[in-house]
Amino acid sequence: MSTPVQTERAITVTVNGVPRETTVPVRRLLSDALRHDLQLTGTHVGCEHGVCGACTVLVDGTPVRSCLVLAVQVDGKEVTTVEGLARDDGRGGEILHPVQEAFRECHALQCGFCTPGFLMTMAAGLEARDTSADITEEEVDEIVGGNLCRCTGYANIKKACRHAAGLMKEAGQ
């Protein structure tokens, strides 16, 4: 007699600092679980092949393409989405992450579809480097190079990356 195939599984994931429990089909992608099961629609799904980067989230601090990861694979892990980048200001509002502030100040978006993926990739890339050093053009290219934008031509996105690095340097982050 064969063992019945498990088609759903309960998972516990800490999303943006909040423990969340949900039951998902075992083949549900993380991007779909975030958007449909947890109602966090900031993660965008573009190509569904891991090429464009629009669906990038952080899993235990590492950028991953959520369209390539099954939700059950993040059971017990910490996931940060674009909704979790800003921090509480203690007065009912939020303080933008330096990459969010830089995108706003540098006009680094047009349609905005790719923005969540760029923000998550840039936040991880900038936080992983020595923030006391000036960022190089090679570092900027490396950080933004894995994400696609069909609107901007990247000039303002790269400008925002440099600006965010400067903001993080000033803040000593």
C-alpha positions as CSV (number, residue, x, y, z in Angstrom):
1,M,0.0,0.0,0.0
2,S,1.4,3.4,-1.0
3,T,1.6,6.4,1.2
4,P,-0.9,9.1,0.3
5,V,0.5,12.1,-1.4
6,Q,0.5,15.3,0.6
7,T,-1.1,18.0,-1.4
8,E,-1.1,20.8,1.3
9,R,1.1,21.7,4.1
10,A,0.9,24.1,7.0
11,I,3.9,26.4,7.2
12,T,5.1,29.0,9.7
13,V,7.0,31.9,8.2
14,T,8.1,35.2,9.8
15,V,7.2,37.8,7.2
16,N,8.3,41.4,7.8
17,G,8.9,40.5,11.5
18,V,5.5,39.0,12.1
19,P,5.1,35.2,12.5
20,R,2.5,34.0,10.1
21,E,0.9,30.6,9.7
22,T,-0.9,29.4,6.6
23,T,-1.7,26.2,4.8
24,V,-0.5,26.1,1.2
25,P,-0.6,23.6,-1.7
26,V,2.8,22.0,-1.7
27,R,3.5,23.3,-5.2
28,R,2.5,26.9,-4.4
29,L,5.2,29.4,-5.3
30,L,6.4,31.8,-2.6
31,S,5.4,34.8,-4.7
32,D,1.8,33.4,-4.9
33,A,1.7,32.6,-1.2
34,L,2.8,36.1,-0.4
35,R,0.3,37.7,-2.7
36,H,-2.7,35.4,-2.4
37,D,-2.5,33.7,0.9
38,L,-0.9,36.4,3.0
39,Q,-2.3,39.4,1.0
40,L,1.1,41.1,0.6
41,T,0.8,42.4,-2.9
42,G,3.9,44.4,-3.0
43,T,5.9,41.5,-4.5
44,H,5.3,41.7,-8.2
45,V,5.3,38.7,-10.6
46,G,6.8,39.5,-14.0
47,C,8.4,36.7,-16.0
48,E,7.7,33.8,-13.7
49,H,11.1,32.4,-14.8
50,G,13.5,34.2,-12.4
51,V,14.9,36.4,-15.0
52,C,13.3,39.9,-14.4
53,G,13.8,40.2,-10.6
54,A,10.4,41.9,-10.0
55,C,9.5,39.2,-7.4
56,T,12.7,39.5,-5.4
57,V,12.3,39.1,-1.6
58,L,14.8,38.5,1.1
59,V,14.8,35.0,2.8
60,D,16.9,35.1,5.9
61,G,18.5,38.3,4.5
62,T,19.4,36.9,1.1
63,P,17.7,38.1,-2.1
64,V,15.8,35.3,-3.8
65,R,13.4,35.2,-6.8
66,S,10.1,34.3,-5.1
67,C,8.8,32.9,-8.4
68,L,11.4,30.1,-8.2
69,V,10.9,29.1,-4.6
70,L,8.1,27.0,-3.2
71,A,6.4,28.4,-0.2
72,V,7.1,25.2,1.7
73,Q,10.8,25.8,1.3
74,V,10.6,28.9,3.5
75,D,8.9,27.1,6.4
76,G,10.6,28.3,9.6
77,K,12.5,31.1,7.8
78,E,12.3,34.9,7.8
79,V,11.0,36.6,4.7
80,T,11.2,40.3,4.1
81,T,9.1,41.8,1.3
82,V,9.0,45.4,0.1
83,E,6.2,46.1,2.7
84,G,8.8,45.4,5.4
85,L,11.5,47.8,4.2
86,A,10.3,50.9,6.0
87,R,10.5,51.0,9.8
88,D,8.0,52.3,12.4
89,D,8.7,55.8,13.4
90,G,7.1,55.3,16.8
91,R,4.3,57.8,16.1
92,G,2.1,55.8,13.8
93,G,4.0,56.5,10.7
94,E,7.0,55.0,8.9
95,I,10.5,56.0,8.1
96,L,11.5,55.0,4.6
97,H,14.5,52.7,4.1
98,P,17.4,54.6,2.4
99,V,16.8,52.8,-0.9
100,Q,13.1,53.8,-0.9
101,E,14.1,57.4,-0.1
102,A,16.7,57.4,-2.8
103,F,14.2,56.0,-5.4
104,R,11.8,58.8,-4.5
105,E,14.4,61.6,-4.5
106,C,16.1,60.4,-7.8
107,H,12.9,59.7,-9.7
108,A,14.0,56.1,-10.2
109,L,10.7,54.7,-11.3
110,Q,8.2,55.1,-14.0
111,C,5.5,52.5,-14.1
112,G,6.7,51.0,-10.8
113,F,6.3,47.4,-11.7
114,C,10.0,46.5,-11.3
115,T,10.5,48.8,-8.3
116,P,9.8,46.2,-5.4
117,G,12.4,43.9,-6.8
118,F,15.0,46.6,-7.3
119,L,14.4,47.9,-3.8
120,M,14.9,44.5,-2.2
121,T,17.9,43.7,-4.3
122,M,19.5,47.1,-3.6
123,A,18.7,47.0,0.1
124,A,20.5,43.6,0.5
125,G,23.4,44.6,-1.8
126,L,24.0,47.9,0.0
127,E,23.6,46.4,3.5
128,A,26.1,43.6,2.6
129,R,28.9,46.0,1.6
130,D,31.2,48.2,3.7
131,T,29.0,51.2,4.0
132,S,31.8,53.4,5.2
133,A,33.4,53.2,1.7
134,D,32.3,55.1,-1.3
135,I,30.4,52.9,-3.7
136,T,32.0,52.2,-7.1
137,E,30.3,52.1,-10.5
138,E,31.2,48.4,-10.7
139,E,29.4,47.8,-7.4
140,V,26.4,49.8,-8.6
141,D,26.3,47.7,-11.9
142,E,26.6,44.5,-9.9
143,I,23.8,45.4,-7.5
144,V,21.3,46.5,-10.1
145,G,22.4,44.2,-12.9
146,G,20.2,41.3,-12.1
147,N,16.9,43.2,-12.4
148,L,15.1,44.3,-15.5
149,C,13.3,47.6,-16.1
150,R,11.5,48.2,-19.4
151,C,10.9,51.9,-18.8
152,T,13.8,53.9,-17.3
153,G,17.0,53.0,-19.1
154,Y,18.6,52.5,-15.6
155,A,20.2,55.9,-15.3
156,N,18.0,57.1,-12.4
157,I,18.0,53.6,-10.8
158,K,21.8,53.6,-10.7
159,K,21.7,57.2,-9.5
160,A,19.3,56.0,-6.7
161,C,21.7,53.2,-5.8
162,R,24.6,55.7,-5.4
163,H,22.4,58.1,-3.4
164,A,21.2,55.3,-1.1
165,A,24.8,54.2,-0.5
166,G,25.5,57.8,0.4
167,L,22.6,58.0,2.8
168,M,23.6,54.8,4.4
169,K,27.2,56.0,4.7
170,E,26.0,59.2,6.4
171,A,23.8,57.3,8.8
172,G,26.5,54.8,9.6
173,Q,24.3,51.9,8.6
